[in-house]
Tab-separated table of C-alpha atoms in Angstrom:
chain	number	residue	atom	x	y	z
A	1	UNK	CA	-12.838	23.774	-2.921
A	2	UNK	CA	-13.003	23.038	-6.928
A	3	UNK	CA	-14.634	19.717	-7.766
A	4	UNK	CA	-15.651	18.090	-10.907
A	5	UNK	CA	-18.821	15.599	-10.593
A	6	UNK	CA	-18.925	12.567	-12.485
A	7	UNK	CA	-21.644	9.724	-12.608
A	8	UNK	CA	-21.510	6.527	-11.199
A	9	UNK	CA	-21.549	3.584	-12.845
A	10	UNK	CA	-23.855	0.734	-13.128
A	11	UNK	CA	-22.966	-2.714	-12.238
A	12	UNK	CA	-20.504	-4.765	-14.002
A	13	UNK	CA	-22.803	-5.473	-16.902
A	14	UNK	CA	-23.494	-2.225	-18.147
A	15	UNK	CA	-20.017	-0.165	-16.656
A	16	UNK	CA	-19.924	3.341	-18.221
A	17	UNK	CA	-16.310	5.114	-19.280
A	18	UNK	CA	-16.325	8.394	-17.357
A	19	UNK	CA	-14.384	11.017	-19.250
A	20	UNK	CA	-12.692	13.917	-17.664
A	21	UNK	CA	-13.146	17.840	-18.417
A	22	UNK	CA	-10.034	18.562	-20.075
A	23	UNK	CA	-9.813	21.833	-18.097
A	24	UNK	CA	-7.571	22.541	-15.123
A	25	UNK	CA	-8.530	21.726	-11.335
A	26	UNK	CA	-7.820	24.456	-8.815
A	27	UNK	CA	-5.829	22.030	-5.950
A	28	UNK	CA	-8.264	22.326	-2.730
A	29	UNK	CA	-5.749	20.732	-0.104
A	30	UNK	CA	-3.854	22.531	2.564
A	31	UNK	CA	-0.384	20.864	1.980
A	32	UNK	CA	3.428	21.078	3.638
A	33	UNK	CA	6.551	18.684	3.070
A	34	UNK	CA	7.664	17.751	6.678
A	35	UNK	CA	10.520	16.329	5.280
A	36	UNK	CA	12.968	15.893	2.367
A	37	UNK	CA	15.240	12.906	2.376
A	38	UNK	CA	19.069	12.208	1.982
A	39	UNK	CA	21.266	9.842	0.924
A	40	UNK	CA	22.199	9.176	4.473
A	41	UNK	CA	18.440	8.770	6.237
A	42	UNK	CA	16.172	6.906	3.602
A	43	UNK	CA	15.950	6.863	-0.734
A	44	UNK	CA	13.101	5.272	-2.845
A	45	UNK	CA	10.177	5.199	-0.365
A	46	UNK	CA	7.659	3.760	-1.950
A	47	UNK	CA	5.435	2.325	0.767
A	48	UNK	CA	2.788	3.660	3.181
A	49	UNK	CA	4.110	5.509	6.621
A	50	UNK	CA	2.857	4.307	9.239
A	51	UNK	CA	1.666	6.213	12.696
A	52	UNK	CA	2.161	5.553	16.528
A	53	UNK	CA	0.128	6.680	19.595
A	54	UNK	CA	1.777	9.894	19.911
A	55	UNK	CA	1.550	10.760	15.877
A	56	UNK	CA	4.807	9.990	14.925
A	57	UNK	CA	5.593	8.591	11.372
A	58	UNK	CA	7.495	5.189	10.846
A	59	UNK	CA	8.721	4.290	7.158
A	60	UNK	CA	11.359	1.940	5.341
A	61	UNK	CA	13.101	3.140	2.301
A	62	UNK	CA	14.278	0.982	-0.322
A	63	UNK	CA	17.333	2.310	-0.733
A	64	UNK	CA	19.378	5.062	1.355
A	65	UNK	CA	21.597	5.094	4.141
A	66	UNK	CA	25.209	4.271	4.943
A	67	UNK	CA	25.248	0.894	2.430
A	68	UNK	CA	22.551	2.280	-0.166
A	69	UNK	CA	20.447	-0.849	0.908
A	70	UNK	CA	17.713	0.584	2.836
A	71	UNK	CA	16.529	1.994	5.880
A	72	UNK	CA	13.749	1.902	8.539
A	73	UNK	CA	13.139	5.105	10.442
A	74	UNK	CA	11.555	7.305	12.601
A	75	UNK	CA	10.020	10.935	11.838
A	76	UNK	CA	9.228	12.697	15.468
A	77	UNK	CA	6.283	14.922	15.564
A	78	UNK	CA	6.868	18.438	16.218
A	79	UNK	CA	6.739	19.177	20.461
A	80	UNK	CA	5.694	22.464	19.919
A	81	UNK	CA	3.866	24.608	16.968
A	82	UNK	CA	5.768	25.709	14.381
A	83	UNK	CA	8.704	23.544	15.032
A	84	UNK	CA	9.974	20.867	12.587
A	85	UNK	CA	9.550	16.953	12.476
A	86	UNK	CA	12.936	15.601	12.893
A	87	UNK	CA	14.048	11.875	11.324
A	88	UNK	CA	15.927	9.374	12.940
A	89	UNK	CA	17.342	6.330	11.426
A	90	UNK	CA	16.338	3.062	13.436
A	91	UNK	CA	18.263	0.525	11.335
A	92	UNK	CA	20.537	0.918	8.106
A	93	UNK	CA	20.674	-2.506	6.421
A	94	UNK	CA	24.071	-3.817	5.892
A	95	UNK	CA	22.938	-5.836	2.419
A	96	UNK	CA	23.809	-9.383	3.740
A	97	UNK	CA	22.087	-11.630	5.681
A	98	UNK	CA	20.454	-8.759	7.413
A	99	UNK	CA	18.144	-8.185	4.601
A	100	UNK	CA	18.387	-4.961	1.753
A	101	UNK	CA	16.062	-2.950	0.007
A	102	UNK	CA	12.543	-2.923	2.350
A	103	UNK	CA	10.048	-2.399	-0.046
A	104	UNK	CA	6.690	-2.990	2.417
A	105	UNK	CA	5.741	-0.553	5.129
A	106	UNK	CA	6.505	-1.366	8.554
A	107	UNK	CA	3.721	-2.514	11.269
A	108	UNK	CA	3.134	-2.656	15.251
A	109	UNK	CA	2.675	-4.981	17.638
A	110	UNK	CA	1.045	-4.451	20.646
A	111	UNK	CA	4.644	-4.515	22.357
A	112	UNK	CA	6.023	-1.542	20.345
A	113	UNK	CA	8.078	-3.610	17.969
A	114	UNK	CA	8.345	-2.990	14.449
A	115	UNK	CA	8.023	-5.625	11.642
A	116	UNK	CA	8.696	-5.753	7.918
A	117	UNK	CA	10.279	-7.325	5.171
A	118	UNK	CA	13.258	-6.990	2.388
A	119	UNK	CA	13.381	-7.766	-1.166
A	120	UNK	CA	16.765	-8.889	-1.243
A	121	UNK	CA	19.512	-9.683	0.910
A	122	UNK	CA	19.125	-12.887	3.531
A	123	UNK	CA	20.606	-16.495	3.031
A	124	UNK	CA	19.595	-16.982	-0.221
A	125	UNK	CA	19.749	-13.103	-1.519
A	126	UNK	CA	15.479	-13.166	-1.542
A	127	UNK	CA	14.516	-11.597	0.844
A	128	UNK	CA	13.819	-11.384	4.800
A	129	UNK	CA	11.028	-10.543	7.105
A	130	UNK	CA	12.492	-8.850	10.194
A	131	UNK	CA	11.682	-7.317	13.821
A	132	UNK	CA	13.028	-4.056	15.123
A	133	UNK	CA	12.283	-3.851	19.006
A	134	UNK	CA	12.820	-0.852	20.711
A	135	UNK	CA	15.598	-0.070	22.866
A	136	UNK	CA	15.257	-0.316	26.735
A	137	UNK	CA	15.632	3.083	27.277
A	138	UNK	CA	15.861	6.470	25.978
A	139	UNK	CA	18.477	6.960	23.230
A	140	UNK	CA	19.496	3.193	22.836
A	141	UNK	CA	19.642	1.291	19.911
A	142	UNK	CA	16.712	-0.507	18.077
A	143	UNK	CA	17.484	-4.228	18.144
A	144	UNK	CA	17.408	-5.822	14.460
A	145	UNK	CA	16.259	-9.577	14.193
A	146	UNK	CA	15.840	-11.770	11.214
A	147	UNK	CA	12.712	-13.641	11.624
A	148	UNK	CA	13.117	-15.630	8.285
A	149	UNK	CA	14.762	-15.945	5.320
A	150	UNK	CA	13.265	-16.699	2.100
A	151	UNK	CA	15.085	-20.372	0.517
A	152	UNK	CA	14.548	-20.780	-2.963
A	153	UNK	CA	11.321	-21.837	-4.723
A	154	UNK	CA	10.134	-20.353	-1.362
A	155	UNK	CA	9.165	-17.155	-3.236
A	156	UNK	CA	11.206	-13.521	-3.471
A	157	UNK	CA	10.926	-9.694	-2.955
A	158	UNK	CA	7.481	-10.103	-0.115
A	159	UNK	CA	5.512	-7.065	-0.148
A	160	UNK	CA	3.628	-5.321	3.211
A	161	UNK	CA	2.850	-7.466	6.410
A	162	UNK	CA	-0.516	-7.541	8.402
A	163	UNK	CA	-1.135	-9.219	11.616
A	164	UNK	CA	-3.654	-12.095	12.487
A	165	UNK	CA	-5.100	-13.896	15.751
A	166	UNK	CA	-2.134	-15.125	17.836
A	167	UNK	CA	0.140	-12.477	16.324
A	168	UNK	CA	0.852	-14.703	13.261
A	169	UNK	CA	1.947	-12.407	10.304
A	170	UNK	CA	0.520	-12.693	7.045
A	171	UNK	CA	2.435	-11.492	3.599
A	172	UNK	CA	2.765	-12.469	0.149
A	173	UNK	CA	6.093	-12.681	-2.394
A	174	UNK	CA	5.460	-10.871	-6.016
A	175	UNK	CA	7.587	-13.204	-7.361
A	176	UNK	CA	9.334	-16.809	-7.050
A	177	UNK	CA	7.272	-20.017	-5.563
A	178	UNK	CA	7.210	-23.404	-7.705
A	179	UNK	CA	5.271	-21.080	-10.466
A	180	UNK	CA	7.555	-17.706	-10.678
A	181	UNK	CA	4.015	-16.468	-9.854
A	182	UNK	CA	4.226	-15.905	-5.992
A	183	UNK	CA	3.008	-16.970	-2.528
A	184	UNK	CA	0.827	-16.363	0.165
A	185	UNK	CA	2.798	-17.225	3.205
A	186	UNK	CA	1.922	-17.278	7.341
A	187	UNK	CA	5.083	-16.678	9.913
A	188	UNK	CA	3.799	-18.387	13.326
A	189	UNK	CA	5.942	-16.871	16.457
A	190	UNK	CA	7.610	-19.338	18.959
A	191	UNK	CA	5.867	-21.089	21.890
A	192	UNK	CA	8.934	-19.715	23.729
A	193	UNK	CA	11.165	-16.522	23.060
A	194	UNK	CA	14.141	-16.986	20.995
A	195	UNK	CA	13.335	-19.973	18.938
A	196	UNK	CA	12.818	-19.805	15.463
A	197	UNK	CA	9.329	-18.283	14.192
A	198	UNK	CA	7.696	-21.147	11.416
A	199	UNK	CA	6.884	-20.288	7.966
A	200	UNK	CA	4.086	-21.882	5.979
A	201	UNK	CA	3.136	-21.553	2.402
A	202	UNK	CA	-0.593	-21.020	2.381
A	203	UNK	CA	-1.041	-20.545	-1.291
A	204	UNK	CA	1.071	-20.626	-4.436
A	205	UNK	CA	0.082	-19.047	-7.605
A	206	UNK	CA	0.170	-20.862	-10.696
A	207	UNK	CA	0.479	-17.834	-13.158
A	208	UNK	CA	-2.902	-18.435	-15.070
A	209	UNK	CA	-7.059	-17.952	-13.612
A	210	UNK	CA	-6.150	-17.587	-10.291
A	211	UNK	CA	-3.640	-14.991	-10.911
A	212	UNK	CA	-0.127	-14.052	-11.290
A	213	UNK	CA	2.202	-11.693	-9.289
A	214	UNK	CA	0.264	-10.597	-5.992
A	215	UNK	CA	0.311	-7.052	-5.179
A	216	UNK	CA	3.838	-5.767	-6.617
A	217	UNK	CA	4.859	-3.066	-5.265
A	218	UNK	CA	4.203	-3.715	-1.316
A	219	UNK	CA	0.767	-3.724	-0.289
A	220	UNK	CA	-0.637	-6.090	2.611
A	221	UNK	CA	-3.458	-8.182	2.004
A	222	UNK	CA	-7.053	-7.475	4.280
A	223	UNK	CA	-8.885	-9.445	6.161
A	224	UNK	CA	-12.471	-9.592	6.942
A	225	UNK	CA	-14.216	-10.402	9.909
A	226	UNK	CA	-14.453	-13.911	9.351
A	227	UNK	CA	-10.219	-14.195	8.848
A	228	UNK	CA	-9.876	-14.627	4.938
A	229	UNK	CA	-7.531	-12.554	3.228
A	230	UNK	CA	-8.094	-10.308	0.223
A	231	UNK	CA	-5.628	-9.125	-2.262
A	232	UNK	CA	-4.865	-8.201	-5.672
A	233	UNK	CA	-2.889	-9.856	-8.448
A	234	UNK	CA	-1.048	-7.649	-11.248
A	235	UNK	CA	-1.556	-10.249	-14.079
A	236	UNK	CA	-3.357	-13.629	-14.904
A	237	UNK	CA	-7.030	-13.981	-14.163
A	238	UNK	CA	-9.592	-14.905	-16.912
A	239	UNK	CA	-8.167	-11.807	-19.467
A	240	UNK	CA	-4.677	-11.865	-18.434
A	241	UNK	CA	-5.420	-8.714	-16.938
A	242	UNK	CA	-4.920	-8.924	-13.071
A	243	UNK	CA	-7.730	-10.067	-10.339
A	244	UNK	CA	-8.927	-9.920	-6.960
A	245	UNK	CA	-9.099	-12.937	-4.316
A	246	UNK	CA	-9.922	-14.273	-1.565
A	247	UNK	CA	-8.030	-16.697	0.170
A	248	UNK	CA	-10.576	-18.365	2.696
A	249	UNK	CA	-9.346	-19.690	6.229
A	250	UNK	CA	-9.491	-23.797	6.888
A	251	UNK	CA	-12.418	-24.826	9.075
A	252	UNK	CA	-10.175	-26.620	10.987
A	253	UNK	CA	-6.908	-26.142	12.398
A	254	UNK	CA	-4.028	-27.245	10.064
A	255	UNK	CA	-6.200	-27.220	7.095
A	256	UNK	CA	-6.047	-25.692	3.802
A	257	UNK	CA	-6.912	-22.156	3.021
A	258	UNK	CA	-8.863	-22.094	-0.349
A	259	UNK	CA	-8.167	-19.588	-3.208
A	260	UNK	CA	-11.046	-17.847	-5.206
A	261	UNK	CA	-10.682	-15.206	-7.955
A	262	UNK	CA	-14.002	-12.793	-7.046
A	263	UNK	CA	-13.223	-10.478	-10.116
A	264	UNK	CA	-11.243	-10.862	-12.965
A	265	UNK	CA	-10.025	-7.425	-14.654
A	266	UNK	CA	-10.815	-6.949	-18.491
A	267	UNK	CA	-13.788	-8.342	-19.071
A	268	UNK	CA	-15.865	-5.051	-19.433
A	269	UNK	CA	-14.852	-1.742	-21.082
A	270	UNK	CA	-13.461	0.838	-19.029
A	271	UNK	CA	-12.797	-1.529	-15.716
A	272	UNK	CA	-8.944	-0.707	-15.892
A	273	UNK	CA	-6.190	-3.536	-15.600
A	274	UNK	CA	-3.561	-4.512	-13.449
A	275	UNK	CA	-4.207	-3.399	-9.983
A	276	UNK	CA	-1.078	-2.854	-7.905
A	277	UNK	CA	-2.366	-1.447	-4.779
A	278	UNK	CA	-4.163	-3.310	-1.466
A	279	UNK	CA	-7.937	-3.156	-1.031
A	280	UNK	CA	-9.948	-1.372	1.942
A	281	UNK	CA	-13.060	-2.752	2.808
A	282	UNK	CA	-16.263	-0.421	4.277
A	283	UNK	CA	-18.665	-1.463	6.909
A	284	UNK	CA	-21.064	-2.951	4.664
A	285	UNK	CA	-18.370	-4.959	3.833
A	286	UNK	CA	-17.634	-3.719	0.033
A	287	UNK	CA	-14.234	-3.834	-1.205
A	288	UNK	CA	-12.735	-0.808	-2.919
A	289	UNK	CA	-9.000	-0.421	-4.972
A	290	UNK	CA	-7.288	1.026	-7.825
A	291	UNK	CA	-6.070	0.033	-10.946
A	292	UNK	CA	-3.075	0.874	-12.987
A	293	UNK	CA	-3.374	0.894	-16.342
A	294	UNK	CA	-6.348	2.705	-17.768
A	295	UNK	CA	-6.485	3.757	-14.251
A	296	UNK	CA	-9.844	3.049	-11.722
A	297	UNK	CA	-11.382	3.362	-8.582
A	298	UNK	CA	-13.582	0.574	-8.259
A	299	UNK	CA	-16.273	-1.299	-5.766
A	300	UNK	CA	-16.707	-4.787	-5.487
A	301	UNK	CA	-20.317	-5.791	-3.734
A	302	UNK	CA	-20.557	-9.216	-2.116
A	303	UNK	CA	-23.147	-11.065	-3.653
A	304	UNK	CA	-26.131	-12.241	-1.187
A	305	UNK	CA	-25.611	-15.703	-1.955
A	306	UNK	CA	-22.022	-17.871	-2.756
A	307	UNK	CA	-23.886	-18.615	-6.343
A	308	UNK	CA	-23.680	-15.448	-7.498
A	309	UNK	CA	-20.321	-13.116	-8.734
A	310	UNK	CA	-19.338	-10.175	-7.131
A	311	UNK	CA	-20.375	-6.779	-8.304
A	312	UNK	CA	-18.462	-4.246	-9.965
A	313	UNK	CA	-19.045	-0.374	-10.141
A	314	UNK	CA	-16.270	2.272	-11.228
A	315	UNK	CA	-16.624	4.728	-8.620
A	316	UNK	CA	-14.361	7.126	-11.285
A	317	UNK	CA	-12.087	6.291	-14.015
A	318	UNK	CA	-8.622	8.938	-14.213
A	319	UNK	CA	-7.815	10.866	-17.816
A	320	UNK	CA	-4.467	11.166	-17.153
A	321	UNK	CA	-4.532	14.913	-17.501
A	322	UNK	CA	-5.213	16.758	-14.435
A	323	UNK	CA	-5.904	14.285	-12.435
A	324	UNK	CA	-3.724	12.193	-12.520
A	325	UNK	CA	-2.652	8.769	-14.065
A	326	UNK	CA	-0.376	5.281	-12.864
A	327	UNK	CA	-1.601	4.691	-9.436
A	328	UNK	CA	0.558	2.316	-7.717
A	329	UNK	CA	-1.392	2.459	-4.058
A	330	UNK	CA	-4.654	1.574	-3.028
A	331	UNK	CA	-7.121	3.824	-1.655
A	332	UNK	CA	-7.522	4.525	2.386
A	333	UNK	CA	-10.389	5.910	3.982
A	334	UNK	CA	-11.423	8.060	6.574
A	335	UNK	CA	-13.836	8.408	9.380
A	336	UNK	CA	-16.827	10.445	7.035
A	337	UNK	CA	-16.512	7.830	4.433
A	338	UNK	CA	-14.294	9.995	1.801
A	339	UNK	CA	-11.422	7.760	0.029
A	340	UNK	CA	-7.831	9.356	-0.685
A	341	UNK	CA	-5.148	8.190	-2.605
A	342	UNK	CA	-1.818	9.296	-4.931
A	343	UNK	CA	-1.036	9.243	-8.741
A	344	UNK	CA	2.108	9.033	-9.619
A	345	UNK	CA	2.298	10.975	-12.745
A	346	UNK	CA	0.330	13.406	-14.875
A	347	UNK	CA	-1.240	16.170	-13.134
A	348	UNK	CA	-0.810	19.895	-13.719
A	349	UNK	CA	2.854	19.450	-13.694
A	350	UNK	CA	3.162	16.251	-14.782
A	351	UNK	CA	4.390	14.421	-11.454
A	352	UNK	CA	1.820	13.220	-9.417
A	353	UNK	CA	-1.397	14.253	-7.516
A	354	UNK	CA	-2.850	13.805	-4.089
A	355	UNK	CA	-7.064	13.060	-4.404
A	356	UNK	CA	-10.178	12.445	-3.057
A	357	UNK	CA	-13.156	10.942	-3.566
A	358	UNK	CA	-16.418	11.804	-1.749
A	359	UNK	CA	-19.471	9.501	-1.581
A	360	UNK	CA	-22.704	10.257	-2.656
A	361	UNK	CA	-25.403	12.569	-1.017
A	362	UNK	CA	-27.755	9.935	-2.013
A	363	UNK	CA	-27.940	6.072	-2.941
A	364	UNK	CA	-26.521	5.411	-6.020
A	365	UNK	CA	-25.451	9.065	-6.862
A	366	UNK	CA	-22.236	10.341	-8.306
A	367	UNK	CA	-19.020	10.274	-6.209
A	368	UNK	CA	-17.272	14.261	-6.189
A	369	UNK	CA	-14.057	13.923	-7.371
A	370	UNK	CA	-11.595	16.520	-6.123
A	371	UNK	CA	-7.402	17.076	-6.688
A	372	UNK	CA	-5.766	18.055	-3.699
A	373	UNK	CA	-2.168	18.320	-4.337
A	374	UNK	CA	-0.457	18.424	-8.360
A	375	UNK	CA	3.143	17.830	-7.282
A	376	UNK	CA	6.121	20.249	-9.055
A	377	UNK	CA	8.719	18.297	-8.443
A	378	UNK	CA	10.124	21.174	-6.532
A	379	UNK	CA	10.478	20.964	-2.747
A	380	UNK	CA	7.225	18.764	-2.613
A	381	UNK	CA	8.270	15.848	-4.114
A	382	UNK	CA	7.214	14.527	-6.895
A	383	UNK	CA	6.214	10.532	-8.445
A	384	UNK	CA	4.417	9.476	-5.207
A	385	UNK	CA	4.133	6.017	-5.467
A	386	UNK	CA	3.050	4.768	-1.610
A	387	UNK	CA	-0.199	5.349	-0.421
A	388	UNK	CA	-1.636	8.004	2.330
A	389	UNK	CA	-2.182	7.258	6.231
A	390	UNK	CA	-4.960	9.190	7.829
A	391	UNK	CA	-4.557	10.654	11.469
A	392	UNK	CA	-7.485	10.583	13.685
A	393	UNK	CA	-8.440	14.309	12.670
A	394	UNK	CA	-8.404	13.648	8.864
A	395	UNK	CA	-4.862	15.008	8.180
A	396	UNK	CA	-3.033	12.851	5.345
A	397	UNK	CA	0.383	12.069	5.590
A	398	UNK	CA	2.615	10.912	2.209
A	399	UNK	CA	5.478	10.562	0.858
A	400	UNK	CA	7.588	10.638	-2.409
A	401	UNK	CA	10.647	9.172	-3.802
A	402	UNK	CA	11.721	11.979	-6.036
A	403	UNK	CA	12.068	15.470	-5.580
A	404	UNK	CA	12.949	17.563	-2.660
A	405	UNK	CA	16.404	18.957	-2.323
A	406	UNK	CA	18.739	16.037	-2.264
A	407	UNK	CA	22.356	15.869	-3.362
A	408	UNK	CA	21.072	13.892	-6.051
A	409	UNK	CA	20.319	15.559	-9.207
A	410	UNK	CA	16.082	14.739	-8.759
A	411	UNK	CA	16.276	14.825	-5.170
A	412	UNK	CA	15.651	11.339	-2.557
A	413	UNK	CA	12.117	12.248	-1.958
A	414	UNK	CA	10.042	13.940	0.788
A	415	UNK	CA	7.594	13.513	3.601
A	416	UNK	CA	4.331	15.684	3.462
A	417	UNK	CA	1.225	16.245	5.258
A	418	UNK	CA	-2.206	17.723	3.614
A	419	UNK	CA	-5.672	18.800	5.663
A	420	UNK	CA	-8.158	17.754	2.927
């Protein structure tokens, strides 16, 4: 496997810019595309797959399918070895009231129905969270329900869901609220079946300190285990130049969540700007993400005390050569600790790159940086913008909205698998 080293950085105070070798990385995965997209099955995905039980795949595109407005669907593991995933389309969105353009990835609950949200489309053309339940038996249809419908000032185009106690569903809008800034927003399901689910505004953004445009392009927020929320903001902060927050939950019922920024983005050199992606906590309870511009992987350390600021260390900063540059996603884990995640440029061919990041052997050592996958833009894909989901045996799935073999000229866009 070819790996470059690179130190760590301090803390926050004293960060140091890691440069890349300018020389080319051998890619160390094991990689196939399980899938290339058409016009008729899904377009434009651009959010995190999501896995089942029994290892199949569950996406939304936000484009594709018989209107152009989206899809949610289905890829089937293979049966037997050597055979090929096959898709199926659960829902095509009409572009109405139904909801159009998913942009979030799609989530369980412990029933087996699926939940996300839409950009556009709904009463008021903003947006819609929705539930897809699964037919009754084998080869039915998936059942499509709107949950809500985003009015204005209520916010527009909601990112990624995540559940919370009771099966409430937590999300947040990039844009739209009072302050064109966005919302954090809570969707409470019925005392009884078939009445409406109730939406609540938990926090609007104002567009300055606390932040401005929460987590773009789809990713949930986290919780801890106390129930407070984490995210990331693109813009705003104390440099204009994104943040990270915490949204703490009431200490009584029906109270107010609180908002506090725990690290504003350009106060040091070389901490990046404008994260896009979601944030992954460890079990020591550190935070870790990516930025976009002047691209990081970074750590925020609680402090030990609510008097003190959170720590900063860049775990490795991207040249935008080999490795890789714009990263849209946030990192994911897996079970030995290594983090993985997707560029979607640069690289050895200029269109993207699957990594990873080891920890150290030691306290406070360097992280091993290693490219997995450069995409060609061939039958691989190419631009991944979503982030990876990790099986229980460590194999990373993907996907890309370019490339492939589509009838398009660039292709729709492909879904791949790589053993690290």
């Amino acid at each position: 496997m070819s790996k470059l080293v690179f130190p760590k950085a301090a803390c926050s105070l004293s960060l140091i810019l890691i440069t890349l070798l300018t020389a080319s990385i051998a890619p160390a995965g094991s990689f196939k595309t399980i899938h290339i997209f058409q016009a008729w099955d899904a377009t434009s995905v651009i959010a995190n797959l999501t896995s089942d039980s029994n290892g199949n795949l569950y996406g939304a595109s936000s484009a594709g399918g018989l209107q152009s407005t989206g899809t949610v669907f289905e890829l089937i593991r293979p049966s037997a070895p050597r055979s090929d995933w096959t898709i199926t389309v659960l829902y095509t969105f009409l572009g109405g009231t139904d909801g159009a353009n998913p942009s979030g990835s799609v989530i369980f609950d412990k029933a087996g129905n699926l939940y996300g949200s839409t950009s556009h489309g709904g009463n008021a053309d903003l947006g819609t969270v929705f539930e897809l339940s699964p037919p009754l038996s084998g080869g039915g249809e998936w059942t499509h329900t709107v949950l809500w419908s985003f009015p204005p000032n209520g916010g527009n185009s909601p990112g990624g869901l995540v559940f919370g106690k009771g099966g409430v569903l937590y999300g947040m809008t990039a844009y739209g609220g009072l302050n064109g800034a966005g919302n954090i927003f809570s969707l409470s399901p019925p005392k009884t079946q078939g009445q409406p689910w109730k939406e609540k505004v938990l926090y609007t953004f104002s567009g300055g300190r606390d932040g401005q445009y929460p987590e773009r392009f789809g990713a949930p927020l986290s919780f801890d285990g106390s129930g407070n929320l984490y995210g990331t903001t693109q813009y705003g902060g104390a440099y204009s130049a994104g943040t990270v927050f915490r949204l703490a939950h009431p200490n009584a019922p029906g109270g107010d969540w609180t908002q506090t920024v725990i690290y504003s983005f350009g106060s040091n050199p070389g901490d990046g700007t404008s994260p896009y992606g979601g944030l992954v906590f460890d079990r020591a309870g550190n935070l870790y993400g990516a930025t976009y511009n002047h691209p990081t992987i970074f750590e925020l350390s609680p402090p030990l005390d609510q008097s003190t600021p959170w720590t900063e260390t860049i775990l490795y900063t991207f040249s935008g050569l080999d490795d890789g540059s714009d990263i849209f996603s946030g990192p994911v884990f897996d079970r030995s600790g290594n983090l993985y995640g997707t560029a979607a440029s640069d690289g050895q061919y200029n269109y993207g790159t699957v990594w990873e990041l080891q920890p150290p052997t030691t306290p406070g050592g360097p992280w091993t940086a290693a490219l997995l996958h450069s995409f060609k833009r061939g039958n691989d894909g190419a631009y991944p913008r979503a982030g990876l989901t990790v099986a229980p045996n460590g194999t990373l799935y993907g996907v890309t909205p370019d490339g492939g073999q589509g009838f398009g000229n660039n292709g729709y866009g492909t879904a791949f698998k790589l053993v690290p």
